[in-house]
Short mmCIF file of C-alpha atoms and ligand atoms in Angstrom, two decimals:
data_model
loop_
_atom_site.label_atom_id
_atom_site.label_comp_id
_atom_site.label_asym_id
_atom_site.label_seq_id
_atom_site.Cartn_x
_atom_site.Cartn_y
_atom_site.Cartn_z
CA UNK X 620 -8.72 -16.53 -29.60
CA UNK X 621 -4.69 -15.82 -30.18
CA UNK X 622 -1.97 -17.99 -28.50
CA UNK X 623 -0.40 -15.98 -26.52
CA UNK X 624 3.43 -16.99 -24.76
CA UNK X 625 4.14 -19.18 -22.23
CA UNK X 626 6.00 -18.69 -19.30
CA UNK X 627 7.14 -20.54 -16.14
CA UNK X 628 5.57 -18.14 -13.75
CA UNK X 629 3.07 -15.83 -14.92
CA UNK X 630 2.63 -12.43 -12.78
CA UNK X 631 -0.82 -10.04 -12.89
CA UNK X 632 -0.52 -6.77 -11.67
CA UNK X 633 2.07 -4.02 -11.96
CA UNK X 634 1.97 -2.78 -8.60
CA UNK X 635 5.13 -3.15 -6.01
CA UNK X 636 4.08 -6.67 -5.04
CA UNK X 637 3.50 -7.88 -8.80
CA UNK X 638 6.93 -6.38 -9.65
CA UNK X 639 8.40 -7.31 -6.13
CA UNK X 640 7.30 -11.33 -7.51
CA UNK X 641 8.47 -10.51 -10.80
CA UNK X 642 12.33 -9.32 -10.04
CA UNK X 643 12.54 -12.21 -7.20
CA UNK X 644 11.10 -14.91 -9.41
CA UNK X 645 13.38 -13.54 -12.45
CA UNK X 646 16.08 -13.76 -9.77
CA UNK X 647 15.57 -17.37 -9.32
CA UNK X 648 16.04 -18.24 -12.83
CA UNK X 649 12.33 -18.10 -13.93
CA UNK X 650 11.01 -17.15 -17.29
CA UNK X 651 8.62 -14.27 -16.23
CA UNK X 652 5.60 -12.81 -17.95
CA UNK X 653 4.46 -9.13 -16.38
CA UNK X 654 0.67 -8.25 -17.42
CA UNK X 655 -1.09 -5.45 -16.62
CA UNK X 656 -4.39 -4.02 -17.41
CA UNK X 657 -3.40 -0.80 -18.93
CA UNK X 658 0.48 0.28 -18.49
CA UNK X 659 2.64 -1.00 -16.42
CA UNK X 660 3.13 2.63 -14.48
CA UNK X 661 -0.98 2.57 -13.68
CA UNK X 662 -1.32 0.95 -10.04
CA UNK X 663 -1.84 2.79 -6.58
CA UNK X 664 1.57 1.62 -5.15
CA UNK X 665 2.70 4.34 -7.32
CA UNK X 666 0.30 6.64 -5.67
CA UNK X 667 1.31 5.55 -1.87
CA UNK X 668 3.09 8.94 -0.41
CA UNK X 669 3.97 8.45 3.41
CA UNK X 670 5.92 5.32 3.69
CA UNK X 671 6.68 2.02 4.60
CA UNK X 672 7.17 0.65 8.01
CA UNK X 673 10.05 -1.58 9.23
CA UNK X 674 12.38 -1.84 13.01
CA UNK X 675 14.90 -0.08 12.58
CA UNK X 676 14.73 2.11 15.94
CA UNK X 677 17.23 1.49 18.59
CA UNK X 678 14.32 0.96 20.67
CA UNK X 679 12.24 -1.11 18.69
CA UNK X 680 11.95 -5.25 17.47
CA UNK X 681 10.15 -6.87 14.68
CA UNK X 682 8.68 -8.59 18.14
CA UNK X 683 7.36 -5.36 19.19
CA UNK X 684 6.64 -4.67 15.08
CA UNK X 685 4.23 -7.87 15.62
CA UNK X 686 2.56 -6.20 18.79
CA UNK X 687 1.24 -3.31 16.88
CA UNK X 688 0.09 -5.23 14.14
CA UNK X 689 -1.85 -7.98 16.05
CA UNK X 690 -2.96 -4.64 18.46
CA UNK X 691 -4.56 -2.66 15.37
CA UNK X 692 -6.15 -5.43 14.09
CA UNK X 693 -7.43 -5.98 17.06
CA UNK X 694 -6.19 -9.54 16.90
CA UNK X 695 -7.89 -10.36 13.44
CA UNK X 696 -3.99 -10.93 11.87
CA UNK X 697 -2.78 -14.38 10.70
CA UNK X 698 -0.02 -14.27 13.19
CA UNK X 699 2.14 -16.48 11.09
CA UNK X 700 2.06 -14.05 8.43
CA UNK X 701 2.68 -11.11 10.66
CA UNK X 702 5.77 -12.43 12.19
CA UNK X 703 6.69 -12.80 8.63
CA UNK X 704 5.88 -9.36 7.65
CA UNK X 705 7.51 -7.75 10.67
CA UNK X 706 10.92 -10.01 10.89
CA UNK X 707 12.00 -10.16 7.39
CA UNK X 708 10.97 -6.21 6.84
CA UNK X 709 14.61 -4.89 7.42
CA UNK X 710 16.16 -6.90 4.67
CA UNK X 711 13.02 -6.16 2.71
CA UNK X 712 14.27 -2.78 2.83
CA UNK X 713 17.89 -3.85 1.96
CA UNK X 714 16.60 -5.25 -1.33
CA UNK X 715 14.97 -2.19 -1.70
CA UNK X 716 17.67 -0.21 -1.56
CA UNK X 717 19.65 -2.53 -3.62
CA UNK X 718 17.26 -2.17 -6.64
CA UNK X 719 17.52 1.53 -5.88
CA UNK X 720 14.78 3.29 -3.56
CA UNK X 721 16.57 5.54 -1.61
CA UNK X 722 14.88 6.33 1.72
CA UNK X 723 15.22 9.46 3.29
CA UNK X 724 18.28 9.51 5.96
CA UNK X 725 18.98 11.77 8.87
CA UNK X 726 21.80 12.49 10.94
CA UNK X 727 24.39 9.24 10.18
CA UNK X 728 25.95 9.43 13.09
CA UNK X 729 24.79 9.04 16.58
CA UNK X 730 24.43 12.07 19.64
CA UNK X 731 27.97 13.13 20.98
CA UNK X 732 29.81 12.39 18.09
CA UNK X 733 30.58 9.07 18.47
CA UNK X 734 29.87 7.43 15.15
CA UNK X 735 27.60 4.76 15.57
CA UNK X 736 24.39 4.70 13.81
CA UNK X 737 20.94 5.84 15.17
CA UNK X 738 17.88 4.34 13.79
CA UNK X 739 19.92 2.70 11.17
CA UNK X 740 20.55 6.17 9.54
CA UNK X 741 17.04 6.34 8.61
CA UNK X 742 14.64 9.22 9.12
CA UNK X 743 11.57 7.36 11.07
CA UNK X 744 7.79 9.00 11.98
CA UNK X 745 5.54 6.96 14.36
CA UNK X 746 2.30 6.35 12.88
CA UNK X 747 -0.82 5.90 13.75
CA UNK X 748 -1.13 2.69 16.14
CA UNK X 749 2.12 2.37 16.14
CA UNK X 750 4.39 2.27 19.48
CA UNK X 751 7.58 3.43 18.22
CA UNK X 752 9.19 5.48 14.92
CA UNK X 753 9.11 2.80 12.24
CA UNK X 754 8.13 4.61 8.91
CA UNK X 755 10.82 5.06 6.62
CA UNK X 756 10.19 7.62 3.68
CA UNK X 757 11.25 8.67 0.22
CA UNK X 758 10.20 11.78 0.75
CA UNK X 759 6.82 12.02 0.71
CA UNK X 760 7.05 9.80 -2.60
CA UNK X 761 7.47 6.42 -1.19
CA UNK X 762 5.56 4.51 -2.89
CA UNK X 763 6.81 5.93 -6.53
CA UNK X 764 10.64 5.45 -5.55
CA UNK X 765 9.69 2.04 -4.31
CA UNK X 766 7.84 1.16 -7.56
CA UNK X 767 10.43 2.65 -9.77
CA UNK X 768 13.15 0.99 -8.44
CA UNK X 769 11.65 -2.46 -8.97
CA UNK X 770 10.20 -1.50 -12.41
CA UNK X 771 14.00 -1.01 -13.76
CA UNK X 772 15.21 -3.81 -12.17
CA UNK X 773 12.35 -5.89 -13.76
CA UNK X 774 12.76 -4.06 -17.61
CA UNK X 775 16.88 -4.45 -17.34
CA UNK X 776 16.45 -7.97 -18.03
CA UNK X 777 14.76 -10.63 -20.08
CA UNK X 778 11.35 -10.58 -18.51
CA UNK X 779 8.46 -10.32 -20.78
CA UNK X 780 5.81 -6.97 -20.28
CA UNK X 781 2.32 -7.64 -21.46
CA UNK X 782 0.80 -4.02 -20.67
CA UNK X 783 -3.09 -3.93 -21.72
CA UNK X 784 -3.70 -7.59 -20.79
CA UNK X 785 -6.95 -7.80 -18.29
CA UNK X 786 -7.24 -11.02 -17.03
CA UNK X 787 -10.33 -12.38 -17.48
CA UNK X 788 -10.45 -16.26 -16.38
CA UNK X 789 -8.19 -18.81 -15.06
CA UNK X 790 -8.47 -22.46 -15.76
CA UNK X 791 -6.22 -25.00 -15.16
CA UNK X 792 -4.52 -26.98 -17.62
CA UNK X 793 -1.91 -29.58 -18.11
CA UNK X 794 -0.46 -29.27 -14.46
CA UNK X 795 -0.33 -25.26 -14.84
CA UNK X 796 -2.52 -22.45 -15.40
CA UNK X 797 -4.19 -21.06 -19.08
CA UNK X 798 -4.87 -17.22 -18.23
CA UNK X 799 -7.17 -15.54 -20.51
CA UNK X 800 -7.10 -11.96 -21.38
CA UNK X 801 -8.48 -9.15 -22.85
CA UNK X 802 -6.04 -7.31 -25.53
CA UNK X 803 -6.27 -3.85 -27.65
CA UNK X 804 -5.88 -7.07 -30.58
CA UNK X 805 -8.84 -9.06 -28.55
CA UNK X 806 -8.50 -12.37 -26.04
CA UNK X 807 -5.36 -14.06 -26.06
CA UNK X 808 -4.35 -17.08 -23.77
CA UNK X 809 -1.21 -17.08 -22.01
CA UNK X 810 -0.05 -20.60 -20.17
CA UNK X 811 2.20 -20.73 -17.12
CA UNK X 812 3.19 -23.65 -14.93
CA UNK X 813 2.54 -20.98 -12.07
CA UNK X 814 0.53 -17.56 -11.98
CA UNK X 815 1.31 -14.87 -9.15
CA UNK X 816 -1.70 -12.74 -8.74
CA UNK X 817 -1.39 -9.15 -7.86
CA UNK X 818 -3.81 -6.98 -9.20
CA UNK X 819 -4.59 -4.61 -5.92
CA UNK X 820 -7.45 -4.38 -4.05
CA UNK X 821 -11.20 -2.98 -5.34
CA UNK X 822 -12.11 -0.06 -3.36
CA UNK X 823 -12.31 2.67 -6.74
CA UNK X 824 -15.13 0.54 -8.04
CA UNK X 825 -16.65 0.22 -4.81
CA UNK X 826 -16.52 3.51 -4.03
CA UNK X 827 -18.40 4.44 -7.35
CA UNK X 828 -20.86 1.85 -6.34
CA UNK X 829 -21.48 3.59 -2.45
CA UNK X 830 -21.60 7.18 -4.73
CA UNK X 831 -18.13 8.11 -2.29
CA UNK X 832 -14.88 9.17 -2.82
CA UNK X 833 -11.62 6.90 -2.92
CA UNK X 834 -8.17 7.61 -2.89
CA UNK X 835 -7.21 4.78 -5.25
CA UNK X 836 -6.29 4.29 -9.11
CA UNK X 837 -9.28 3.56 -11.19
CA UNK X 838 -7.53 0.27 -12.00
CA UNK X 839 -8.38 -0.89 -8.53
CA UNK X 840 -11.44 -2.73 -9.11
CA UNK X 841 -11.44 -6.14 -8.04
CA UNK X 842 -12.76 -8.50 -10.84
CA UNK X 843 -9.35 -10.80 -10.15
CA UNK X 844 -10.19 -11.98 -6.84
CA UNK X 845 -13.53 -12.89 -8.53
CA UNK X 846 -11.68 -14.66 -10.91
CA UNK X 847 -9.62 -16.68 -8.27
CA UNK X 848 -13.31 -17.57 -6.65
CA UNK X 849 -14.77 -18.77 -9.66
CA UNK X 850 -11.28 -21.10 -10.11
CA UNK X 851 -12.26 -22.17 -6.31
CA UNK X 852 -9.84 -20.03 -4.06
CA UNK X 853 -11.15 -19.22 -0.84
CA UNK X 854 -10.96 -15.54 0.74
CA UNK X 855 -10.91 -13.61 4.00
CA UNK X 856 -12.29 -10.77 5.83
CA UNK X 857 -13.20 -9.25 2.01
CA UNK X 858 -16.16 -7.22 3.84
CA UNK X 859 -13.45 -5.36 5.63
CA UNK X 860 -12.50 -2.28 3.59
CA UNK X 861 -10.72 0.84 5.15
CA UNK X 862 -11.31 4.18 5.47
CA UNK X 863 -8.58 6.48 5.45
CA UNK X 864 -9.00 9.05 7.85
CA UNK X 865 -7.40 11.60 6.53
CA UNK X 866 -9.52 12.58 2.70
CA UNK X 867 -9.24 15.76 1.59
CA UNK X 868 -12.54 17.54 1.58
CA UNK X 869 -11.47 21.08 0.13
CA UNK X 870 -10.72 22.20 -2.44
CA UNK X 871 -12.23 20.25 -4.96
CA UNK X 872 -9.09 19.26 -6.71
CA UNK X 873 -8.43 17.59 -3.12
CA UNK X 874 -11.12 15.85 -2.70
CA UNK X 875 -10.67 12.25 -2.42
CA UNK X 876 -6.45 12.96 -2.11
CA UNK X 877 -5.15 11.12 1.07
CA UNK X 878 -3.36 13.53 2.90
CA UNK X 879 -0.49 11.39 4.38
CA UNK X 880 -0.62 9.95 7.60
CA UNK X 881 2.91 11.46 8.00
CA UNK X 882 1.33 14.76 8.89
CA UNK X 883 0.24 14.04 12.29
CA UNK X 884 3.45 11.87 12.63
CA UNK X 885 5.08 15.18 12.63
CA UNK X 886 2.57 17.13 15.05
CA UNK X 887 -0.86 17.87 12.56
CA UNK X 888 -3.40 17.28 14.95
CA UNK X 889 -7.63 17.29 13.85
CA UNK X 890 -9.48 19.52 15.91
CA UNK X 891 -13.41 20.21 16.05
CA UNK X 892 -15.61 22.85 15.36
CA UNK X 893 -14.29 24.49 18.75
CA UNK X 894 -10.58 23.89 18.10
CA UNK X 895 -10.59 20.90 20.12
CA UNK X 896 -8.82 17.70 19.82
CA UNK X 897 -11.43 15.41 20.02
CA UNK X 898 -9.28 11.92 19.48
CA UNK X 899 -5.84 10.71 19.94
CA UNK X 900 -4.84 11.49 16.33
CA UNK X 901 -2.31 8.86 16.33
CA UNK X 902 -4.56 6.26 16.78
CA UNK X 903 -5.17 3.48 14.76
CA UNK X 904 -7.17 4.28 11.39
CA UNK X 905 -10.73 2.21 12.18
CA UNK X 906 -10.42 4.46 15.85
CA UNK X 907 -9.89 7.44 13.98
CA UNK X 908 -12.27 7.06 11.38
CA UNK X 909 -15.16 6.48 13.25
CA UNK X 910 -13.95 9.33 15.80
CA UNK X 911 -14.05 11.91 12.93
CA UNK X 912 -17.70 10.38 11.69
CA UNK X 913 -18.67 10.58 15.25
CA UNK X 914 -17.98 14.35 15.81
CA UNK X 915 -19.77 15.18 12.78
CA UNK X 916 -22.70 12.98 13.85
CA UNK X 917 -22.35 14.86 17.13
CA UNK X 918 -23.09 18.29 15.34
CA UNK X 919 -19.16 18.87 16.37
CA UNK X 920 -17.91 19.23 12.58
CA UNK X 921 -17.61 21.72 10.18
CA UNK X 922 -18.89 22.01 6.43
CA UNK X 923 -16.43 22.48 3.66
CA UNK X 924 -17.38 25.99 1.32
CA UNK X 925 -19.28 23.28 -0.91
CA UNK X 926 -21.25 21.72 2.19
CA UNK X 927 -19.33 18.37 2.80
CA UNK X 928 -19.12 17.38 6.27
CA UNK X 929 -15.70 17.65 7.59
CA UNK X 930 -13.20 18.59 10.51
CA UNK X 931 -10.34 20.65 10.89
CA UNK X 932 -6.25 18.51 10.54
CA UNK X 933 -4.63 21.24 12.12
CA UNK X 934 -1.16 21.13 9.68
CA UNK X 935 -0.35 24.61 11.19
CA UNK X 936 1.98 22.33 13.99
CA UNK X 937 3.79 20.91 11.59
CA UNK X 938 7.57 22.33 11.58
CA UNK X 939 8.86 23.70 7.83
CA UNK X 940 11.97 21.46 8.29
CA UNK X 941 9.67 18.64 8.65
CA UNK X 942 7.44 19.81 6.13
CA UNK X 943 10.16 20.38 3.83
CA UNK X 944 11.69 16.81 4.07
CA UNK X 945 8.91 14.76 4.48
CA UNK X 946 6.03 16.78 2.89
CA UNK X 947 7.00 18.11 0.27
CA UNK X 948 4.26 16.92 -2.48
CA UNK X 949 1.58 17.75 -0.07
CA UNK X 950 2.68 21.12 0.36
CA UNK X 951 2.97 21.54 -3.49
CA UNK X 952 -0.43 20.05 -3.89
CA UNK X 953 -2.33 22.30 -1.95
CA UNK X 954 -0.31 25.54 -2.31
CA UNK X 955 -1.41 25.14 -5.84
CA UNK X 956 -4.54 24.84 -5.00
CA UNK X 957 -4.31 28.16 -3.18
CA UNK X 958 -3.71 27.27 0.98
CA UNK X 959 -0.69 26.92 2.87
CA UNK X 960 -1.16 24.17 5.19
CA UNK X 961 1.27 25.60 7.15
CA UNK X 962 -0.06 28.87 7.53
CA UNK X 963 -4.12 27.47 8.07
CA UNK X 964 -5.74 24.22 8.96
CA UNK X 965 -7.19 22.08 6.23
CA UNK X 966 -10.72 20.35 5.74
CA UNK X 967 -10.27 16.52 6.12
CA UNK X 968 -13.07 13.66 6.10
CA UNK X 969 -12.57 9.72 5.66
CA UNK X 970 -12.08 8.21 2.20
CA UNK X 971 -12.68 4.57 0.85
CA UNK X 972 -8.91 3.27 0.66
CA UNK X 973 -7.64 -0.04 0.85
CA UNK X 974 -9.15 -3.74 0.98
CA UNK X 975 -7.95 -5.30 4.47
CA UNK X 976 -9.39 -8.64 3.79
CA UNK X 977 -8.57 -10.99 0.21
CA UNK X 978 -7.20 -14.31 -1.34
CA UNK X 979 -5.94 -16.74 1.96
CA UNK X 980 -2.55 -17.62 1.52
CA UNK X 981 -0.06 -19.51 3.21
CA UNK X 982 3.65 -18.26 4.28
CA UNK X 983 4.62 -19.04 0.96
CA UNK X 984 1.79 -16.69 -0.38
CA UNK X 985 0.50 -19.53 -2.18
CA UNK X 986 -3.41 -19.63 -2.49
CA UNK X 987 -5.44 -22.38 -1.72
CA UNK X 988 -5.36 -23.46 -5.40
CA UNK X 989 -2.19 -25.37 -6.16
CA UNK X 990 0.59 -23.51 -8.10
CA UNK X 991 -1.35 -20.20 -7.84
CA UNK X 992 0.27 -17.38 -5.64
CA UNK X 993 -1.30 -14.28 -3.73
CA UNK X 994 0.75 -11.18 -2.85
CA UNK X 995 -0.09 -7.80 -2.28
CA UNK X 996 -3.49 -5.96 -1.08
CA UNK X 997 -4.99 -8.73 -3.31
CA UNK X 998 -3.98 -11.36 -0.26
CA UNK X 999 -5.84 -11.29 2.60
CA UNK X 1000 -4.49 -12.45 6.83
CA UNK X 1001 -1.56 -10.02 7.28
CA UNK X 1002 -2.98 -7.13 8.54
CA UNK X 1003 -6.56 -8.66 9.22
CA UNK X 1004 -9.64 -6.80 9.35
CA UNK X 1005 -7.67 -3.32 9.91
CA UNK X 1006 -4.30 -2.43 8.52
CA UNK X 1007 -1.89 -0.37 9.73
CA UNK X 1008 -0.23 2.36 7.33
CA UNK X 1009 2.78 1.55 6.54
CA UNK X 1010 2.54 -2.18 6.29
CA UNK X 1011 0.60 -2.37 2.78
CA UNK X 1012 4.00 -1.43 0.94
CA UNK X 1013 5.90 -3.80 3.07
CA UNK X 1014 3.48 -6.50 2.54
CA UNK X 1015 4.16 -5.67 -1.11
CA UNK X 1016 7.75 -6.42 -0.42
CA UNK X 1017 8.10 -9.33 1.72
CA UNK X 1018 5.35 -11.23 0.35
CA UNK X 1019 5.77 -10.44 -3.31
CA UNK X 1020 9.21 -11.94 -3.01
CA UNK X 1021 8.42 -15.00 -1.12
CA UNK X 1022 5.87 -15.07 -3.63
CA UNK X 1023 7.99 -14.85 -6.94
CA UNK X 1024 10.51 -17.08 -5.39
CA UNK X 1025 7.93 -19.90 -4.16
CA UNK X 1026 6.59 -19.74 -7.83
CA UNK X 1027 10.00 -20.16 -9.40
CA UNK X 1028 10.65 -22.70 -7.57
CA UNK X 1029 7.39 -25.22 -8.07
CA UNK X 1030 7.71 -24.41 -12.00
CA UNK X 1031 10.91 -26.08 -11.93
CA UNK X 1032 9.52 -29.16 -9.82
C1 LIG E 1278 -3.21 7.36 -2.37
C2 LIG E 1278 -2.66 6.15 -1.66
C3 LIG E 1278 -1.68 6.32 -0.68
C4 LIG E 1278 -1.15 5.20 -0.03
N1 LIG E 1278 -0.15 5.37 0.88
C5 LIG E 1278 0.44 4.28 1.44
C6 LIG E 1278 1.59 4.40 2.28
O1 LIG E 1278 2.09 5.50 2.52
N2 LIG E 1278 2.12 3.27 2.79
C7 LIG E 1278 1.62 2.02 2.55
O2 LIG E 1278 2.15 1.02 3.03
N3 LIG E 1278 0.53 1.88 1.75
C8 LIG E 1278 -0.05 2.96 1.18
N4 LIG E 1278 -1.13 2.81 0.35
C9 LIG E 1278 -1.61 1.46 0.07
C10 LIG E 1278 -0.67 0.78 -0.89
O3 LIG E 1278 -0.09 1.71 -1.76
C11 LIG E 1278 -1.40 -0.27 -1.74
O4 LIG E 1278 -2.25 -1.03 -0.97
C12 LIG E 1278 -0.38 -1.20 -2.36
O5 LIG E 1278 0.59 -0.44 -3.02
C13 LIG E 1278 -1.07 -2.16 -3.30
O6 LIG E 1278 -0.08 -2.74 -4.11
P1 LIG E 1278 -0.46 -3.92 -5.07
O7 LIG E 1278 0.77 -4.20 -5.85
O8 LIG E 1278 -1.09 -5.01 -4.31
O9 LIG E 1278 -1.62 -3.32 -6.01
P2 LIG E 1278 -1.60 -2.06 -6.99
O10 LIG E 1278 -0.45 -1.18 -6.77
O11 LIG E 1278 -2.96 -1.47 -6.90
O12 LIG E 1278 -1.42 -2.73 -8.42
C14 LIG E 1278 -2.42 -3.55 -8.97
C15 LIG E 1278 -2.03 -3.89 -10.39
O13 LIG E 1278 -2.94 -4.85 -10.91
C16 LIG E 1278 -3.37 -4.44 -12.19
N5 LIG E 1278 -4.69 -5.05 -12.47
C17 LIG E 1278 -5.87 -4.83 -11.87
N6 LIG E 1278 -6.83 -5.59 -12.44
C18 LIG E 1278 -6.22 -6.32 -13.41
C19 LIG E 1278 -6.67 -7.26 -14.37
N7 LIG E 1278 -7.97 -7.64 -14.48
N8 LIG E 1278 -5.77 -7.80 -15.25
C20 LIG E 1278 -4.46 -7.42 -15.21
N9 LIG E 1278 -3.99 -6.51 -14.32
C21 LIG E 1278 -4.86 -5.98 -13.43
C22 LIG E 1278 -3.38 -2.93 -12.10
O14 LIG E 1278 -3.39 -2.35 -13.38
C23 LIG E 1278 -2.08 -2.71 -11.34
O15 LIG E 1278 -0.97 -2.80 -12.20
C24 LIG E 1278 -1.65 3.91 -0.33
C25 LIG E 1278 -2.64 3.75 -1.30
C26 LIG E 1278 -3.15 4.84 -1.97
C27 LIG E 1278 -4.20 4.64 -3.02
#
């Protein structure tokens, strides 16, 4: 077994909240440590396309932010953490932009000429559950811009990268934390007086388990929240893993792509074997999930040219300004792939996608073991047993840098 460094606050995961924790921890004058299980580029945050949600309509409140929350998880939410989520997600997006992700803008000024700001200057789309526009974009590239950004922060200054570390147990030691990994040189211990965890959710491996399809990384597999259980964490709501509703079922090079929400923000609708619109198709995900499985239990779906059950997202309503600004990598996707979404509808079917439940933490994100920290779709409570799109990137945000900072902070006491 090597020695590996030592470090006042130890982050795993590479994903926006493990790099959200790592620049605000660095920030507070921590030595940081960064590992990851492969690079530090591999992580679904990168992979997150349609956007991130915060209040920035002239009609709308982190208050009414916290309605929609508590509403679509049909009141399962911590709503400590919620009001946390939804209030501080503004300046989350502030520090965002700070570090560099540059969300899509539209129209700077206000109607009539009269200079004030709409919307913040920000190009929203309502989605699904949602009562008002609230999802800011990069594109159709969120998640990448949002990653990026943090990722240069992080690597322009001293903070350590341990890429190909997986984290195989914790123990605790000496007031702090001895995290044990697997290396391309073999194990190596690493000590910190605090460790962040943020290594995603699991649903790839459970999706090769249930023989499905999943829209996530293949580094999203889980074995650190059974790491935190063995050290004696407790978790919530872990049964509760979400379908997105939205797969793509054809062609095969789409299959198991989530086609972003953002396409029925801006008008797709899904329609049955009889061109009907069989569900509101802004609805929350769990409603529209089990409305699509329902029609094709119903004998109301149609079967992809390689027999997959599936119904029709009618993209053909989608506008090519909208689809030019806030689509653009789906388009690209499946034109190369041979069909215009905007000239036919395309075969969709739900895919496994995110963990809802995880690791309980408090408002500080710390766990219920002393000194160890939760952040990210590894944490469990803030969207509760059915998450809203949108919110898993802000969670990544406001909780990853609560997180970093609260675990700067008890190093140094
Ligand atoms: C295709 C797709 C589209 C999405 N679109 C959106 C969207 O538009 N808006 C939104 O809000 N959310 C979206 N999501 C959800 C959101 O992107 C993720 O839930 C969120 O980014 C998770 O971030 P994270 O930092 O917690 O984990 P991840 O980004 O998954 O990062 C986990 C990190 O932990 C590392 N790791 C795992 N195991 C170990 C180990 N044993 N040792 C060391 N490191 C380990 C991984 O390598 C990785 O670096 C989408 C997800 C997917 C898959």
């Amino acid at each position: 077994m090597r020695q590996g460094a030592s470090f006042d606050v130890l982050v795993v995961g590479s994903g926006a909240a493990g790099l959200a924790a790592a620049v605000s921890a660095k920030r507070a004058g921590a030595r940081v440590g960064v590992a990851s299980k492969t690079t530090l580029q591999a992580c679904n945050s990168a992979k997150a396309q349609g956007g991130i949600q915060a209040s920035f309509g002239d009609d709308d409140s982190p208050a009414i932010h916290a309605e929609d929350v508590m509403r679509s998880s049909h009141d399962t939410a911590d709503p400590k953490l919620v009001q946390i989520l939804t209030s501080e997600a503004p300046s989350a997006i502030r520090w965002l932009e700070e570090l560099g992700a540059e969300f899509t803008r539209q129209g700077p000024h206000g109607p009539n000429g009269q200079g004030h700001s709409v919307n913040g200057g920000y190009r929203l789309a309502r989605c699904g559950g949602a009562t008002r526009q609230r999802l800011l974009q990069v594109g159709d590239r969120t998640g990448h811009a949002i990653t990026k950004a943090l990722r240069d922060t992080y690597e322009a200054g001293r903070g350590v990268e341990l890429p190909h570390h997986a984290l195989r147990t914790l123990t605790p030691s000496n007031g702090g934390w001895v995290a044990s990994f697997e290396t391309k040189e073999g194990a190596a211990d690493v000590e910190a007086a605090t460790v962040v965890l943020a290594a995603g959710g699991r649903c790839f491996a459970e999706a090769e388990t249930r023989g499905e399809l999943s829209t996530n990384h293949p580094n999203a597999t889980g074995e650190v929240t059974r790491i935190a259980l063995d050290a004696g964490a407790q978790t919530r709501d872990l049964d509760a893993l979400q379908y997105h509703p939205n797969g793509g079922a054809w062609p095969s090079t789409m299959q198991g792509y989530s086609i972003p929400e953002t396409t029925r923000a801006y008008g797709a609708v899904l329609r049955n074997a009889d061109g009907d619109e069989f569900t509101d198709s802004l609805g929350a995900r769990d409603a529209v999930s089990a409305a699509i499985v329902a029609e094709v239990e119903k004998g109301m779906g149609v079967l992809t040219p390689d027999g997959r059950p599936a119904v029709w997202l009618d993209t053909t309503k989608i506008s090519p300004e909208d689809a030019a600004i806030s689509l653009p990598y789906m388009l690209r996707r499946y034109r190369g792939a041979g069909i215009d979404p905007l000239a036919e509808p395309i075969y969709t079917y739900p895919v496994l996608h995110y963990q809802n439940g995880g690791l309980v933490i408090d408002e500080h994100a710390e766990t219920t073991l002393e000194g160890v920290f939760a952040c990210g779709e590894i944490a469990g409570g803030t969207h509760g047993r059915n998450r809203m799109m949108g919110n898993s990137l802000l969670e990544c945000a406001v909780f990853g840098r609560r997180a970093g900072k609260a675990a700067a902070e008890r190093a140094r006491s």
